[in-house]
Structure formats: structure tokens, C-alpha cells
PDB file of C-alpha atoms in Angstrom:
ATOM      1  CA  MET J   1     123.221 108.503 114.689  1.00  0.00           C
ATOM      2  CA  LEU J   2     120.024 105.429 116.169  1.00  0.00           C
ATOM      3  CA  LEU J   3     123.447 103.036 115.583  1.00  0.00           C
ATOM      4  CA  LEU J   4     125.241 105.547 117.648  1.00  0.00           C
ATOM      5  CA  SER J   5     122.980 105.692 120.700  1.00  0.00           C
ATOM      6  CA  LEU J   6     122.170 102.298 120.669  1.00  0.00           C
ATOM      7  CA  SER J   7     126.906 101.764 121.010  1.00  0.00           C
ATOM      8  CA  PHE J   8     126.727 103.222 123.447  1.00  0.00           C
ATOM      9  CA  THR J   9     124.343 102.423 125.980  1.00  0.00           C
ATOM     10  CA  TRP J  10     123.537  99.086 125.383  1.00  0.00           C
ATOM     11  CA  LYS J  11     125.523  96.734 127.067  1.00  0.00           C
ATOM     12  CA  ALA J  12     125.424  94.076 125.051  1.00  0.00           C
ATOM     13  CA  LEU J  13     127.820  96.022 122.623  1.00  0.00           C
ATOM     14  CA  ALA J  14     129.361  96.903 124.369  1.00  0.00           C
ATOM     15  CA  PRO J  15     132.035  94.706 123.747  1.00  0.00           C
ATOM     16  CA  TYR J  16     131.413  95.733 119.953  1.00  0.00           C
ATOM     17  CA  SER J  17     131.212  99.655 120.996  1.00  0.00           C
ATOM     18  CA  GLY J  18     134.057 101.431 119.217  1.00  0.00           C
ATOM     19  CA  THR J  19     133.659  99.235 115.750  1.00  0.00           C
ATOM     20  CA  LEU J  20     129.738 100.193 116.605  1.00  0.00           C
ATOM     21  CA  ALA J  21     130.660 104.155 116.899  1.00  0.00           C
ATOM     22  CA  VAL J  22     132.875 104.127 114.013  1.00  0.00           C
ATOM     23  CA  VAL J  23     130.933 102.883 111.006  1.00  0.00           C
ATOM     24  CA  GLY J  24     127.992 105.038 112.411  1.00  0.00           C
ATOM     25  CA  THR J  25     130.184 107.211 112.338  1.00  0.00           C
ATOM     26  CA  VAL J  26     131.164 106.707 108.387  1.00  0.00           C
ATOM     27  CA  LEU J  27     127.158 105.274 107.217  1.00  0.00           C
ATOM     28  CA  TYR J  28     126.188 109.002 108.472  1.00  0.00           C
ATOM     29  CA  VAL J  29     128.813 110.918 106.397  1.00  0.00           C
ATOM     30  CA  LEU J  30     127.153 108.352 103.931  1.00  0.00           C
ATOM     31  CA  SER J  31     123.884 109.729 104.255  1.00  0.00           C
ATOM     32  CA  PHE J  32     124.447 112.567 104.755  1.00  0.00           C
ATOM     33  CA  ALA J  33     126.955 113.831 101.760  1.00  0.00           C
ATOM     34  CA  LEU J  34     124.199 111.269  99.183  1.00  0.00           C
ATOM     35  CA  GLY J  35     120.901 113.117 101.168  1.00  0.00           C
ATOM     36  CA  ALA J  36     121.460 115.930 103.626  1.00  0.00           C
ATOM     37  CA  GLY J  37     124.117 117.469 103.234  1.00  0.00           C
ATOM     38  CA  PRO J  38     123.972 118.851  99.159  1.00  0.00           C
ATOM     39  CA  VAL J  39     119.336 118.612  99.121  1.00  0.00           C
ATOM     40  CA  PRO J  40     119.072 121.747 100.621  1.00  0.00           C
ATOM     41  CA  ALA J  41     120.880 123.308  98.187  1.00  0.00           C
ATOM     42  CA  LEU J  42     119.951 121.878  94.909  1.00  0.00           C
ATOM     43  CA  LEU J  43     116.609 122.252  96.332  1.00  0.00           C
ATOM     44  CA  LEU J  44     115.749 125.339  98.289  1.00  0.00           C
ATOM     45  CA  PRO J  45     116.651 127.215  93.860  1.00  0.00           C
ATOM     46  CA  GLU J  46     113.410 124.939  92.473  1.00  0.00           C
ATOM     47  CA  ILE J  47     110.376 125.398  95.057  1.00  0.00           C
ATOM     48  CA  PHE J  48     110.544 129.014  95.426  1.00  0.00           C
ATOM     49  CA  ALA J  49     108.860 131.583  92.844  1.00  0.00           C
ATOM     50  CA  SER J  50     110.970 132.996  90.098  1.00  0.00           C
ATOM     51  CA  ARG J  51     110.054 136.510  91.373  1.00  0.00           C
ATOM     52  CA  ILE J  52     110.749 136.391  95.228  1.00  0.00           C
ATOM     53  CA  ARG J  53     114.162 133.145  93.942  1.00  0.00           C
ATOM     54  CA  ALA J  54     116.711 135.177  94.922  1.00  0.00           C
ATOM     55  CA  LYS J  55     116.004 136.296  98.582  1.00  0.00           C
ATOM     56  CA  ALA J  56     113.689 133.749  99.352  1.00  0.00           C
ATOM     57  CA  VAL J  57     117.341 131.167  98.255  1.00  0.00           C
ATOM     58  CA  ALA J  58     119.532 133.478 100.530  1.00  0.00           C
ATOM     59  CA  LEU J  59     117.064 133.622 103.369  1.00  0.00           C
ATOM     60  CA  SER J  60     116.450 129.955 103.751  1.00  0.00           C
ATOM     61  CA  MET J  61     120.692 129.142 103.414  1.00  0.00           C
ATOM     62  CA  GLY J  62     121.576 131.492 105.683  1.00  0.00           C
ATOM     63  CA  MET J  63     118.523 130.560 108.884  1.00  0.00           C
ATOM     64  CA  HIS J  64     120.232 127.593 107.715  1.00  0.00           C
ATOM     65  CA  TRP J  65     123.942 128.110 108.718  1.00  0.00           C
ATOM     66  CA  VAL J  66     123.090 130.375 111.487  1.00  0.00           C
ATOM     67  CA  SER J  67     120.868 127.218 112.654  1.00  0.00           C
ATOM     68  CA  ASN J  68     124.087 124.436 112.496  1.00  0.00           C
ATOM     69  CA  PHE J  69     126.744 127.419 114.155  1.00  0.00           C
ATOM     70  CA  PHE J  70     124.152 127.327 116.905  1.00  0.00           C
ATOM     71  CA  ILE J  71     123.904 123.239 116.643  1.00  0.00           C
ATOM     72  CA  GLY J  72     128.296 123.695 116.842  1.00  0.00           C
ATOM     73  CA  LEU J  73     128.014 126.142 119.790  1.00  0.00           C
ATOM     74  CA  TYR J  74     126.196 124.385 122.281  1.00  0.00           C
ATOM     75  CA  PHE J  75     126.783 120.849 121.487  1.00  0.00           C
ATOM     76  CA  LEU J  76     129.173 120.324 124.392  1.00  0.00           C
ATOM     77  CA  SER J  77     126.969 122.398 126.525  1.00  0.00           C
ATOM     78  CA  VAL J  78     124.467 119.263 125.537  1.00  0.00           C
ATOM     79  CA  VAL J  79     125.994 116.137 125.697  1.00  0.00           C
ATOM     80  CA  ASN J  80     127.604 117.097 129.686  1.00  0.00           C
ATOM     81  CA  LYS J  81     124.275 118.084 130.535  1.00  0.00           C
ATOM     82  CA  PHE J  82     122.233 115.365 128.482  1.00  0.00           C
ATOM     83  CA  GLY J  83     124.686 112.620 127.143  1.00  0.00           C
ATOM     84  CA  ILE J  84     126.200 111.754 124.014  1.00  0.00           C
ATOM     85  CA  SER J  85     123.550 108.834 123.391  1.00  0.00           C
ATOM     86  CA  THR J  86     120.433 110.890 124.327  1.00  0.00           C
ATOM     87  CA  VAL J  87     122.335 113.337 122.333  1.00  0.00           C
ATOM     88  CA  TYR J  88     122.891 110.752 119.173  1.00  0.00           C
ATOM     89  CA  LEU J  89     119.084 109.290 119.556  1.00  0.00           C
ATOM     90  CA  GLY J  90     118.043 113.124 119.741  1.00  0.00           C
ATOM     91  CA  PHE J  91     120.039 113.086 115.902  1.00  0.00           C
ATOM     92  CA  ALA J  92     118.329 110.173 115.277  1.00  0.00           C
ATOM     93  CA  SER J  93     115.195 110.969 115.905  1.00  0.00           C
ATOM     94  CA  VAL J  94     115.527 114.991 113.545  1.00  0.00           C
ATOM     95  CA  CYS J  95     116.655 112.581 110.890  1.00  0.00           C
ATOM     96  CA  ALA J  96     113.678 109.966 110.574  1.00  0.00           C
ATOM     97  CA  LEU J  97     110.932 113.223 111.364  1.00  0.00           C
ATOM     98  CA  ALA J  98     112.892 115.250 108.466  1.00  0.00           C
ATOM     99  CA  VAL J  99     112.824 111.822 106.903  1.00  0.00           C
ATOM    100  CA  LEU J 100     108.845 111.457 107.044  1.00  0.00           C
ATOM    101  CA  TYR J 101     108.181 114.685 106.516  1.00  0.00           C
ATOM    102  CA  ILE J 102     110.493 115.338 103.252  1.00  0.00           C
ATOM    103  CA  ALA J 103     108.201 112.376 101.871  1.00  0.00           C
ATOM    104  CA  GLY J 104     104.684 113.076 102.818  1.00  0.00           C
ATOM    105  CA  ASN J 105     104.769 117.349 101.977  1.00  0.00           C
ATOM    106  CA  VAL J 106     108.319 118.049  99.547  1.00  0.00           C
ATOM    107  CA  VAL J 107     107.630 117.477  96.099  1.00  0.00           C
ATOM    108  CA  GLU J 108     108.777 115.473  92.635  1.00  0.00           C
ATOM    109  CA  THR J 109     111.886 117.901  90.732  1.00  0.00           C
ATOM    110  CA  LYS J 110     113.565 115.765  88.450  1.00  0.00           C
ATOM    111  CA  GLY J 111     112.951 116.120  84.818  1.00  0.00           C
ATOM    112  CA  ARG J 112     110.577 118.850  85.719  1.00  0.00           C
ATOM    113  CA  SER J 113     110.597 123.026  84.815  1.00  0.00           C
ATOM    114  CA  LEU J 114     111.168 126.083  87.463  1.00  0.00           C
ATOM    115  CA  GLU J 115     107.486 126.987  85.562  1.00  0.00           C
ATOM    116  CA  GLU J 116     105.844 122.983  86.600  1.00  0.00           C
ATOM    117  CA  ILE J 117     106.924 122.878  89.608  1.00  0.00           C
ATOM    118  CA  GLU J 118     105.995 126.611  91.210  1.00  0.00           C
ATOM    119  CA  ARG J 119     103.027 126.276  89.693  1.00  0.00           C
ATOM    120  CA  GLU J 120     102.500 122.437  91.231  1.00  0.00           C
ATOM    121  CA  LEU J 121     103.159 124.556  94.423  1.00  0.00           C
ATOM    122  CA  SER J 122     101.342 128.034  94.179  1.00  0.00           C
ATOM    123  CA  PRO J 123      97.701 127.745  96.236  1.00  0.00           C
ATOM    124  CA  PRO J 124      95.413 127.313  93.457  1.00  0.00           C
ATOM    125  CA  SER J 125      93.838 131.500  92.539  1.00  0.00           C
ATOM    126  CA  LYS J 126      90.324 132.041  92.535  1.00  0.00           C
ATOM    127  CA  ALA J 127      89.797 131.720  88.995  1.00  0.00           C
ATOM    128  CA  ASP J 128      91.035 128.158  88.374  1.00  0.00           C
ATOM    129  CA  ALA J 129      88.677 127.152  91.791  1.00  0.00           C
ATOM    130  CA  ASN J 130      86.221 129.093  90.462  1.00  0.00           C
ATOM    131  CA  ALA J 131      86.151 127.336  86.962  1.00  0.00           C
ATOM    132  CA  PHE J 132      86.355 123.987  88.774  1.00  0.00           C
ATOM    133  CA  LEU J 133      82.941 124.777  90.365  1.00  0.00           C
ATOM    134  CA  VAL J 134      81.854 125.687  87.329  1.00  0.00           C
ATOM    135  CA  SER J 135      82.990 122.235  85.103  1.00  0.00           C
ATOM    136  CA  ASP J 136      81.690 120.630  88.097  1.00  0.00           C
ATOM    137  CA  GLN J 137      78.061 121.290  87.514  1.00  0.00           C
TER     138      GLN J 137
END
């Protein structure tokens, strides 16, 4: 996304803007297909507690598709108002923020049972807190 934005704005890159736009698009599609594209459908069932999993995944994926619909619906209007470079720069910023959020907040699920993941994501109960306080004394 950043490469796409820069290919449209930097005058020094003007002779290469077409090539850079194609390379940027291919790199984006490749990275999206390997990461952010399938991950919501794979990760969501693993992070919700089993008692709410079906409804939570349905709601989350529904919101995912509603968001995609509105992005597609308003994309050309936003491009006409702000310019293609600014829109791609905004997308690149959102992608960078998503990487930071995921790196800091999403738990590793590889090789772990759903019950282990659920225990890690669940807030500690009062009994757990009391047991911790008693063991400290």
C-alpha cells in the first residue's frame, strides 16, 4: 500500500510509476492472501469460548463482510475527494496499526487446544485471584 501511494506522488518515481503500481498491487495481494485474508476465518473460531463460539464467529464474520461492503461502496467517492495516493496511504496506515495490534494482543494458537487458548484469554476469576494472594503469603 505504501509503495502504491509513493508511486503516485513522488515525482522522482514518475518514470516507474506504472511498474511500481503493478509490483505494489501484486505484493499486496500476495501478502493479503498469505495473512490477513484467511486469518479472520481461521483465528476467530479459536479465540472465542466454546459456549458462544458459533454466534460470536457468525457476528464477527458478518461485521467483516459488512465492513468490506462499505469500503467497496465508498472507495471511489473517497478517491475522488482525497486522491488515490492519500487513500492508499490511509490503507497503509491501517495495515501498520493492525500489525502493531496483532503483535501485541493476539495470542499464538499453533499446537494448542481450544481449551488452553480459552483459559489464556479468559479473565482470572475471583477464586484464581484469591489463590494467588494466599500463595503469596
